[in-house]
Structures are given as structure tokens and as C-alpha cells.
Backbone as numpy.savetxt, mean C-alpha at the origin, in Angstrom:
# Nx Ny Nz CAx CAy CAz Cx Cy Cz
4.99 -10.42 -25.72 6.68 -8.88 -25.20 5.51 -8.04 -24.50
5.41 -8.17 -23.18 4.51 -6.95 -22.14 4.95 -5.64 -22.77
3.42 -5.02 -23.48 3.11 -4.00 -23.90 3.11 -2.74 -22.59
3.33 -1.65 -22.78 3.57 -0.70 -21.68 2.66 0.26 -22.14
1.97 0.73 -21.33 0.97 2.05 -22.23 1.44 3.58 -20.73
1.51 4.26 -21.40 2.35 5.49 -20.75 0.78 6.35 -19.97
0.56 6.43 -18.66 -0.26 7.39 -17.90 0.42 8.30 -16.87
-0.59 8.72 -16.79 -0.36 10.44 -15.75 -1.22 10.18 -14.67
-0.55 10.26 -13.47 -1.04 10.14 -12.71 -1.33 11.77 -11.64
-2.25 12.08 -10.82 -2.11 13.42 -10.29 -1.23 13.39 -8.60
-0.54 13.87 -8.64 -0.11 13.83 -7.27 0.20 15.55 -6.92
-0.38 15.73 -5.90 -0.43 17.15 -5.44 -0.41 18.36 -6.95
-1.68 17.65 -7.16 -2.25 18.86 -8.62 -1.07 18.82 -9.63
0.10 17.99 -9.68 1.15 17.38 -11.19 0.55 15.82 -11.41
0.68 16.29 -12.69 0.23 14.95 -13.16 1.28 14.30 -13.58
1.94 13.29 -13.20 3.06 12.64 -12.85 2.75 11.43 -13.77
3.88 11.26 -14.86 3.42 10.56 -15.73 4.86 9.15 -15.94
4.08 7.67 -15.68 4.69 6.22 -15.36 4.04 5.33 -16.62
4.35 4.52 -16.88 4.25 3.29 -17.85 3.74 2.03 -16.84
2.66 1.57 -17.59 1.61 0.86 -16.71 1.66 -0.54 -17.61
1.72 -1.69 -17.03 0.84 -2.75 -18.32 0.14 -3.61 -17.68
-0.67 -4.44 -18.64 -2.09 -4.97 -18.50 -1.98 -5.82 -17.60
-1.16 -6.28 -16.40 -0.93 -7.63 -15.57 -0.71 -6.79 -13.99
-0.68 -5.93 -14.16 -0.71 -4.89 -12.34 -1.18 -4.16 -12.11
-1.34 -3.47 -10.65 -2.56 -2.88 -10.05 -2.70 -1.21 -10.77
-3.39 -0.20 -11.14 -3.01 0.57 -11.69 -3.07 1.86 -10.10
-2.16 2.69 -9.77 -2.16 3.42 -8.73 -3.51 3.85 -8.96
-3.93 4.62 -7.25 -5.34 4.60 -7.21 -5.38 5.91 -5.95
-6.44 5.96 -4.74 -6.32 6.88 -4.03 -5.34 6.65 -3.08
-5.23 5.04 -2.79 -4.97 4.38 -2.12 -2.69 5.00 -1.99
-2.44 5.10 -3.23 -1.54 5.47 -4.12 -0.79 6.61 -3.34
-2.14 8.01 -4.20 -2.12 9.23 -3.82 -1.50 9.25 -2.43
-2.38 8.84 -1.50 -2.54 9.29 -0.24 -1.01 9.01 0.49
-0.45 7.61 -0.04 0.74 7.12 0.51 2.13 8.39 -0.25
1.93 8.93 -1.23 2.87 9.74 -1.78 2.54 10.66 -0.96
1.71 11.49 -1.09 1.26 12.71 -0.20 1.60 12.44 1.46
1.07 11.89 2.04 1.83 11.47 3.41 3.10 11.38 3.85
3.36 10.37 2.66 4.92 10.20 2.91 5.87 11.76 2.83
5.53 12.28 1.85 6.39 13.81 1.67 6.62 14.05 3.11
5.49 14.07 3.91 5.33 15.24 5.13 6.80 14.60 5.76
6.94 12.94 5.77 8.18 12.69 6.93 9.04 12.17 6.28
9.57 12.41 5.17 10.63 11.95 4.64 11.36 12.66 4.42
13.19 12.59 5.14 14.15 13.52 5.36 15.09 13.15 3.92
15.31 13.99 3.44 16.13 14.27 1.98 17.12 13.32 2.29
17.50 12.23 1.27 18.11 10.92 0.54 17.91 9.33 1.83
16.91 9.66 2.48 16.89 8.57 3.31 16.48 7.40 2.32
17.17 5.96 2.99 16.80 4.64 2.07 15.78 4.48 2.50
14.78 4.47 1.48 13.58 4.11 1.20 13.28 2.85 0.58
12.09 1.97 1.06 11.82 0.86 0.29 10.11 0.73 -0.05
10.03 0.84 -0.98 8.87 0.87 -1.59 8.22 -0.68 -1.70
7.74 -1.11 -1.11 6.96 -2.23 -0.28 5.89 -2.82 -1.29
5.84 -3.53 -1.74 4.77 -4.24 -2.90 4.39 -2.99 -4.11
5.38 -2.42 -4.68 5.82 -1.59 -5.92 4.95 -1.49 -6.91
4.30 -2.35 -7.28 3.11 -2.18 -8.30 4.09 -1.78 -10.05
3.74 -1.03 -9.92 4.34 -0.10 -11.11 5.67 0.61 -11.18
6.00 1.31 -9.65 6.99 1.56 -9.20 6.74 3.16 -8.97
5.43 3.48 -9.33 5.42 4.93 -9.37 6.03 5.55 -7.76
5.77 4.73 -6.90 6.00 5.57 -5.79 7.84 5.87 -5.05
8.50 4.98 -5.36 9.98 5.09 -5.90 10.34 5.63 -6.57
9.94 5.65 -7.74 10.20 7.06 -9.40 9.94 8.13 -8.91
8.94 8.56 -8.20 8.33 9.52 -7.85 9.24 10.63 -6.69
9.84 9.84 -5.92 10.75 10.47 -5.11 11.94 10.57 -5.55
12.33 9.73 -6.22 13.96 9.65 -6.98 13.74 11.29 -8.31
12.37 11.31 -8.47 12.55 12.24 -9.38 11.98 13.62 -8.92
11.97 13.82 -7.61 11.96 14.72 -6.84 12.86 14.98 -5.93
14.26 14.40 -6.47 15.28 14.34 -5.72 15.14 14.71 -4.18
14.52 14.00 -3.59 13.79 13.52 -2.32 15.41 12.04 -2.09
15.46 11.46 -2.76 16.19 10.10 -2.92 17.11 10.20 -4.05
18.13 9.33 -3.45 19.03 9.29 -4.58 18.93 7.71 -5.29
18.56 6.85 -4.67 18.50 5.09 -4.88 16.91 4.86 -5.01
16.42 3.60 -5.86 15.38 3.19 -6.00 15.33 2.00 -5.28
14.47 1.71 -4.31 14.90 0.20 -3.71 13.24 0.34 -3.89
12.99 -1.24 -3.96 11.62 -2.00 -4.35 11.60 -2.86 -4.73
10.20 -3.64 -4.71 10.17 -4.89 -4.54 8.54 -5.14 -4.60
8.25 -6.33 -5.46 6.33 -6.82 -5.14 6.77 -8.68 -5.43
5.86 -9.20 -5.67 5.78 -10.56 -5.17 5.43 -10.56 -6.77
4.81 -9.93 -6.96 4.35 -10.67 -8.81 5.78 -9.56 -9.62
6.22 -10.88 -10.55 6.86 -11.15 -11.48 7.03 -10.00 -12.60
5.44 -9.62 -12.62 4.63 -8.77 -14.06 5.23 -7.39 -13.24
5.01 -7.12 -11.68 4.44 -5.94 -11.05 6.87 -5.57 -11.05
7.17 -6.74 -10.61 8.88 -6.60 -11.21 9.51 -5.73 -12.07
8.42 -6.27 -12.78 8.99 -5.77 -14.51 9.09 -4.69 -15.03
7.65 -4.37 -14.15 7.10 -2.72 -14.51 7.95 -1.80 -13.94
8.22 -2.19 -12.47 8.94 -1.12 -11.42 10.58 -1.07 -12.68
10.95 -1.94 -12.65 12.27 -2.05 -13.41 12.24 -0.77 -14.78
11.18 -1.12 -15.26 10.66 -0.69 -16.65 10.49 1.03 -16.70
10.17 1.53 -15.44 9.83 2.73 -15.33 11.10 3.72 -14.40
11.52 2.49 -13.69 13.06 3.38 -13.11 13.79 3.13 -14.03
14.14 2.50 -14.72 15.25 2.67 -16.31 14.52 3.87 -16.91
13.92 4.52 -17.24 13.41 5.86 -17.63 14.27 6.77 -17.01
14.89 7.17 -15.43 15.12 7.76 -14.80 16.42 7.87 -14.19
16.75 6.40 -14.24 18.01 6.47 -13.65 18.82 4.68 -13.41
19.86 4.55 -13.45 20.41 3.20 -13.32 20.29 3.17 -11.73
20.37 3.47 -10.72 20.38 3.91 -9.33 18.97 2.76 -8.87
19.05 1.81 -8.97 17.89 0.59 -8.65 18.20 -0.44 -8.29
17.50 -1.09 -7.15 17.45 -2.38 -6.65 16.33 -2.91 -6.61
15.76 -3.78 -7.49 14.05 -3.85 -7.40 14.19 -5.55 -7.80
13.60 -6.03 -6.22 13.69 -7.57 -6.13 12.01 -8.03 -6.22
12.18 -9.63 -6.55 11.00 -10.42 -6.46 11.12 -10.87 -4.46
9.71 -10.36 -4.05 10.23 -10.84 -2.47 8.48 -10.63 -2.11
8.14 -11.27 -1.33 7.24 -11.25 -0.46 7.85 -10.94 0.63
6.68 -10.20 0.83 7.21 -8.89 2.33 8.73 -8.20 2.03
9.07 -8.95 3.43 10.60 -8.59 3.43 11.59 -9.62 3.10
11.19 -10.93 2.62 11.77 -11.60 2.75 13.24 -11.70 2.32
13.00 -11.20 0.97 14.44 -10.69 0.20 14.96 -9.27 0.73
14.79 -8.95 2.15 15.33 -7.76 2.10 16.13 -7.67 3.81
16.35 -8.96 3.72 17.12 -9.31 5.40 18.02 -9.05 6.20
19.26 -8.64 5.23 20.55 -7.96 4.98 20.12 -6.42 4.68
19.14 -5.96 4.70 19.34 -4.42 3.86 18.48 -3.65 5.88
18.83 -2.48 5.49 18.57 -1.46 6.73 17.61 -0.46 5.77
16.36 0.11 6.20 15.80 1.23 5.82 15.77 2.24 6.66
15.81 3.56 6.50 15.20 4.72 7.35 13.49 4.61 7.29
13.19 4.23 5.78 11.85 4.28 5.85 11.29 3.25 4.86
10.01 2.39 5.40 9.58 1.46 4.33 8.11 1.85 4.42
7.77 2.00 3.00 6.27 2.55 2.70 5.79 1.25 1.85
4.63 0.56 2.50 4.37 -0.51 2.63 2.96 -0.29 1.61
2.95 -0.60 0.29 1.35 -0.18 -0.70 0.78 -1.62 -1.16
0.91 -2.16 -0.10 0.12 -3.14 0.09 -0.69 -3.22 0.87
-2.40 -3.29 0.81 -3.32 -3.30 2.22 -4.22 -4.65 1.97
-5.24 -4.57 2.47 -5.85 -5.87 2.61 -7.43 -5.79 2.68
-8.05 -6.51 2.60 -8.88 -6.66 2.29 -10.21 -8.14 3.08
-11.49 -8.00 3.40 -11.80 -9.21 3.93 -11.43 -10.09 3.23
-11.62 -11.30 3.06 -11.08 -12.05 2.12 -13.02 -12.82 1.48
-13.78 -12.09 2.39 -15.19 -12.68 1.81 -15.67 -11.39 1.04
-15.26 -9.85 1.15 -15.43 -9.07 0.13 -14.42 -9.48 -1.39
-12.81 -9.88 -1.03 -12.12 -10.28 -2.28 -13.16 -11.05 -3.02
-14.05 -12.37 -2.42 -14.38 -12.89 -3.34 -15.55 -12.86 -4.15
-16.29 -11.73 -3.80 -16.88 -11.19 -4.52 -16.73 -9.97 -5.20
-15.67 -9.95 -5.41 -14.97 -8.84 -5.87 -13.23 -9.33 -7.07
-12.87 -8.36 -7.83 -12.04 -8.92 -8.78 -10.66 -7.94 -9.12
-10.77 -7.20 -7.50 -9.91 -6.58 -7.19 -8.41 -6.82 -6.88
-8.16 -8.10 -6.61 -7.03 -8.32 -6.26 -6.94 -9.84 -7.46
-7.52 -8.95 -8.77 -7.09 -10.56 -9.75 -5.37 -10.72 -10.48
-4.82 -9.35 -9.79 -2.94 -9.33 -10.03 -2.44 -10.54 -9.34
-3.18 -10.48 -8.23 -1.78 -10.95 -6.90 -2.78 -11.53 -6.04
-2.35 -12.33 -5.04 -2.83 -12.97 -4.27 -3.62 -11.98 -2.88
-4.64 -12.64 -2.57 -5.15 -11.59 -1.33 -5.17 -13.10 -0.57
-4.22 -12.93 0.70 -4.48 -14.38 1.67 -4.16 -13.69 3.23
-5.15 -12.59 3.09 -5.70 -11.56 4.55 -6.16 -12.07 5.07
-6.84 -13.33 5.35 -7.97 -14.08 6.15 -9.29 -13.04 5.99
-10.11 -13.76 7.07 -11.88 -13.03 6.63 -11.65 -11.45 7.91
-10.69 -10.96 8.09 -10.45 -9.76 8.89 -10.04 -8.67 7.97
-9.10 -9.08 6.74 -8.17 -9.06 5.96 -7.26 -8.04 6.22
-6.35 -8.39 7.26 -5.06 -8.04 7.86 -3.68 -8.94 8.26
-3.91 -10.08 7.90 -3.19 -11.05 7.71 -1.63 -10.09 7.47
-1.78 -9.86 6.11 -0.33 -9.14 5.50 -0.02 -8.08 6.50
-0.80 -7.02 6.58 -0.21 -5.80 7.46 0.27 -6.23 8.36
-0.55 -7.50 9.18 0.31 -7.77 10.85 1.16 -8.34 10.65
1.86 -8.84 9.67 3.08 -9.79 9.10 4.07 -8.70 9.46
3.75 -7.83 8.42 4.97 -6.83 8.26 4.90 -5.74 9.81
3.94 -5.42 10.40 4.48 -5.35 11.74 4.84 -6.23 13.11
4.65 -7.76 12.73 5.63 -8.17 13.65 7.07 -7.60 13.12
7.48 -7.75 11.50 8.97 -7.75 11.22 9.29 -6.35 11.71
8.32 -5.34 12.03 8.68 -3.94 12.53 9.08 -3.63 13.64
8.49 -4.52 14.74 8.20 -4.68 15.87 9.72 -5.21 16.05
10.85 -5.95 15.34 11.96 -6.58 15.70 12.65 -5.60 15.98
13.86 -6.00 16.69 14.96 -5.08 17.24 15.84 -4.64 15.75
15.61 -5.16 14.66 16.25 -5.25 13.38 16.20 -4.03 12.70
14.33 -3.37 12.83 14.41 -2.27 12.80 14.09 -0.81 13.81
14.95 -1.24 14.33 14.76 -0.09 15.20 14.83 1.22 14.99
15.28 1.50 13.68 15.87 2.90 13.38 14.85 3.09 12.07
13.85 2.04 11.45 13.40 2.37 10.47 11.79 3.18 11.11
11.41 3.64 9.84 9.76 4.42 10.29 8.98 3.48 8.91
7.86 2.94 8.88 6.89 2.24 8.63 5.56 3.18 8.15
5.21 3.08 6.88 3.95 4.16 6.56 3.14 2.52 5.98
1.80 2.63 5.81 0.98 1.81 5.67 -0.61 1.86 5.83
-0.65 1.66 4.61 -2.37 1.74 4.55 -3.53 0.64 5.05
-4.71 1.49 5.54 -5.93 0.44 6.13 -7.07 0.99 5.72
-7.17 -0.53 4.96 -9.12 0.31 4.27 -9.70 -0.07 5.57
-10.96 0.33 5.14 -12.30 0.15 5.67 -12.67 -1.05 5.81
-12.36 -1.65 4.69 -12.86 -3.28 4.50 -12.17 -4.24 5.25
-11.60 -3.58 5.97 -10.27 -4.38 6.99 -10.95 -4.48 8.16
-9.81 -5.18 9.37 -10.63 -5.00 10.56 -9.37 -4.48 11.28
-9.82 -3.04 10.88 -9.18 -1.67 12.03 -8.66 -1.79 13.54
-9.68 -2.36 13.85 -9.31 -2.28 15.21 -8.52 -3.48 15.87
-8.33 -4.59 15.00 -6.99 -5.36 15.36 -5.83 -4.88 14.94
-5.60 -4.20 14.04 -4.47 -3.76 13.89 -3.62 -2.64 15.06
-4.75 -2.06 15.58 -4.38 -0.77 16.62 -4.14 -1.70 17.82
-5.07 -2.37 17.94 -4.77 -3.28 19.26 -3.83 -4.01 18.88
-3.16 -4.21 17.88 -1.57 -5.04 18.08 -0.70 -3.87 18.26
-0.98 -2.69 17.58 -0.13 -1.68 17.90 0.33 -0.94 19.17
-1.06 -1.38 20.07 -1.08 -0.71 21.25 -0.08 -1.97 22.56
-0.70 -3.20 21.84 0.03 -4.13 22.71 1.19 -4.86 22.71
2.08 -4.00 21.51 3.74 -4.19 21.25 4.28 -2.62 21.44
3.52 -1.69 21.49 4.14 -0.01 22.08 4.48 0.44 21.12
3.69 0.18 19.49 4.26 1.04 18.59 3.76 1.97 18.62
4.25 3.68 18.38 3.72 4.65 18.59 3.25 4.90 17.20
1.95 5.45 17.06 1.88 5.52 15.54 0.83 6.64 15.18
0.65 7.46 14.28 -0.52 7.94 14.12 -0.97 8.51 12.67
-1.82 9.00 12.23 -2.64 9.19 11.22 -2.35 10.34 10.02
-1.57 9.91 9.51 -1.58 11.50 8.07 -2.67 11.07 7.46
-2.94 10.66 6.93 -4.09 10.89 6.03 -5.33 9.97 6.02
-6.57 10.55 5.39 -7.95 9.91 5.77 -8.92 10.38 4.83
-9.10 9.52 3.68 -10.46 9.49 2.88 -11.53 8.79 2.63
-12.38 9.38 2.60 -13.78 8.36 1.59 -13.72 8.52 0.68
-14.30 7.00 0.57 -14.56 6.27 -1.00 -15.54 5.63 -1.31
-16.45 6.22 -2.63 -17.35 5.24 -2.53 -17.36 3.51 -3.02
-18.48 3.18 -2.48 -18.06 1.61 -2.65 -19.05 1.22 -3.98
-18.34 0.48 -5.29 -19.02 0.41 -6.41 -20.36 -0.61 -6.11
-20.99 -0.14 -7.27 -22.41 -0.72 -7.46 -21.89 -2.13 -7.42
-21.24 -2.82 -7.95 -21.09 -4.61 -8.08 -20.88 -4.77 -6.83
-20.52 -3.46 -5.35 -20.26 -4.78 -4.06 -20.87 -4.25 -3.50
-22.27 -3.06 -3.56 -23.00 -2.83 -2.49 -24.38 -3.65 -2.86
-24.73 -4.13 -4.12 -25.57 -4.88 -4.31 -25.27 -6.29 -3.16
-24.37 -6.38 -2.68 -24.40 -7.65 -1.52 -24.52 -7.06 0.23
-25.31 -6.16 -0.44 -25.40 -5.33 0.79 -25.88 -6.00 2.33
-26.61 -7.27 2.36 -26.62 -8.13 3.00 -25.66 -8.82 3.86
-24.40 -8.81 3.06 -23.03 -9.37 3.64 -21.96 -8.12 4.09
-22.42 -7.44 3.89 -21.58 -5.98 3.82 -22.21 -5.64 5.55
-23.72 -5.47 5.30 -23.98 -5.45 6.69 -23.79 -6.56 8.16
-23.58 -7.89 7.82 -23.59 -8.80 8.22 -21.66 -8.80 8.82
-20.98 -8.68 7.97 -19.07 -7.89 8.25 -19.52 -6.68 9.04
-20.15 -5.78 8.72 -20.12 -4.72 9.78 -20.70 -5.09 11.37
-21.73 -5.48 11.27 -22.07 -6.38 12.65 -20.85 -6.80 13.63
-20.19 -7.58 12.66 -19.19 -8.73 13.71 -17.50 -7.73 13.36
-18.55 -6.22 13.07 -16.83 -5.53 12.90 -15.65 -6.03 12.21
-15.82 -6.58 11.28 -14.64 -7.04 10.51 -14.55 -6.12 9.49
-15.63 -5.37 8.78 -15.30 -4.10 8.14 -16.34 -3.04 8.96
-15.75 -1.57 7.94 -16.89 -0.53 8.50 -17.26 0.43 7.30
-18.03 0.87 7.33 -18.81 1.64 6.23 -19.46 2.28 6.79
-20.01 3.91 5.93 -21.23 4.32 6.37 -22.07 5.01 5.20
-23.22 5.19 5.18 -23.92 6.01 3.94 -24.26 7.33 4.10
-24.08 7.81 2.90 -24.43 9.55 2.96 -24.87 9.35 1.69
-26.05 9.91 1.47 -26.85 10.81 0.61 -27.32 9.35 -0.32
-27.36 8.62 0.64 -27.78 6.91 -0.46 -26.83 5.99 -1.03
-25.43 6.69 -0.55 -24.35 5.85 -1.49 -23.59 5.77 -0.09
-22.92 3.91 -0.15 -21.73 3.66 0.73 -20.60 4.11 0.60
-19.98 4.67 1.93 -18.44 4.87 2.01 -17.77 4.00 2.74
-16.86 4.07 2.49 -15.59 3.22 3.46 -14.35 4.36 3.44
-13.65 4.15 3.77 -12.07 4.83 4.65 -11.43 4.15 4.32
-10.21 5.05 3.75 -8.78 4.78 3.81 -8.00 5.86 4.32
-7.28 4.83 5.40 -6.45 5.82 6.18 -4.52 5.67 6.11
-3.78 6.43 6.59 -2.86 6.25 6.51 -1.66 6.31 7.62
-1.41 5.03 7.90 -0.74 4.91 9.56 0.61 5.19 9.45
1.21 6.00 10.15 2.83 6.24 10.13 2.98 5.53 11.85
4.09 4.70 11.63 4.67 4.35 12.70 6.05 4.45 12.85
6.69 4.81 14.50 8.13 5.57 14.09 8.42 4.98 16.31
9.71 3.90 15.95 9.86 3.55 17.46 10.56 4.89 18.45
């Protein structure tokens, strides 16, 4: 039987309670930036999809704040889907949570806003970390495969009225993402940007990091002898 642990996650200086199991990602800086950034553009009672829901904290937060009336969420991980359902049941019966690879199981649904909580990192970085131990990271050497797949769906006419929010990490090829957006004339802006330090377990591979940076696959900078990279939150609206 899956064991759930009660946690608290700080959002807008408030400790938001939720439950987590040991088989999924714990909310992090990217989650915080996504929630706080989305709050700037969400209109009350919009139909929102939490894509790559993990614990389900994004959908649950907006429901509990009475911004949405229904929780829609999905993840490629069965354990994540179970955890999202567990958290949703604590606050409402109004939810539709599905096992889905990206948008595959939402083809007959239309949303006002998709909040994509799945980012990617270069496969060469992934190979030397355990960050994606709970889910497959098939984002390729550029770390952008999943993001580009979502953007391909987004530019389709089916999503003409849909807004999209997604994270881009400095450990992936940001330029290729912005080039795709420009090529298909998808309007975008950056809602948030935050630097974070690379862990020592990663910085010890400094030769690989510099090699990938030279090839413009990743980006990082040094400050006070510490290596930092960046998370950005992109917002797209047709």
C-alpha cells in the first residue's frame, strides 16, 4: 500500500499543505514559479489542465483558492496520477485525472490554459544525475523534445483559444525553443526568471558542462565560485 506523507510547500509566503509519496517528484522552484506566474494570467473559472501533475499541487492550489471549479490533471506516471487523485479527494469530488503521455488522452477536450509542469534537461546531464528517476527523460541531447512536442500541439488549430505556460531550464537548449516559437509565429513572453545553484554532484563534471555550454546546448554562469543556471517561465497566447 502506498504511503503518503504530509508536506508543506511555500507559495506566496503561505505554507500550502499537500501529500506526497516516495515515487514521484517533490514540488520545487519550477513548481513555485509556475504557480505564482500562472496567477498573473488566470481568469476566474477558466478550464485549466495541470500537465505533468506530479503530486497535483498546481491544480489543487488553484481549486482551493477558488480560482477554478474543477481539477483537470494528467501525468505519464501511474504513481503521480494516484497521488494527484489522493490530494484532489482531500478537497473536492470535482476532478478528472488521467494517465496520459502529454496531451494524448485529452484529444476531445478544450482548455483555456495548459500549465505544463514537465521540463527537460540535456540527456548528457540526465545521465550523470538521478533527477528523473521517477519518470523517463526522453528529451534528447538538447533537452527540449517534450517541450517541442507540446508546442507542436499548441500551434494546431485545435488550441487556437488556449494559453500555455511552461518552464525552460538552463540545462536545455533555450535558443532552439525560441527559434521554434518565432518560426511558427507563436507569441510569447517571460513571466518569471530565477537563478539556482547547480549541486556539487553535477559541478564536479565541469569538463562536460563547459563542453555542452560551448556547443550552446546548456547555459550557466559563475558567481562567487558557484555555478548557477536559470529557470524561466514562458507564456504563450495566440
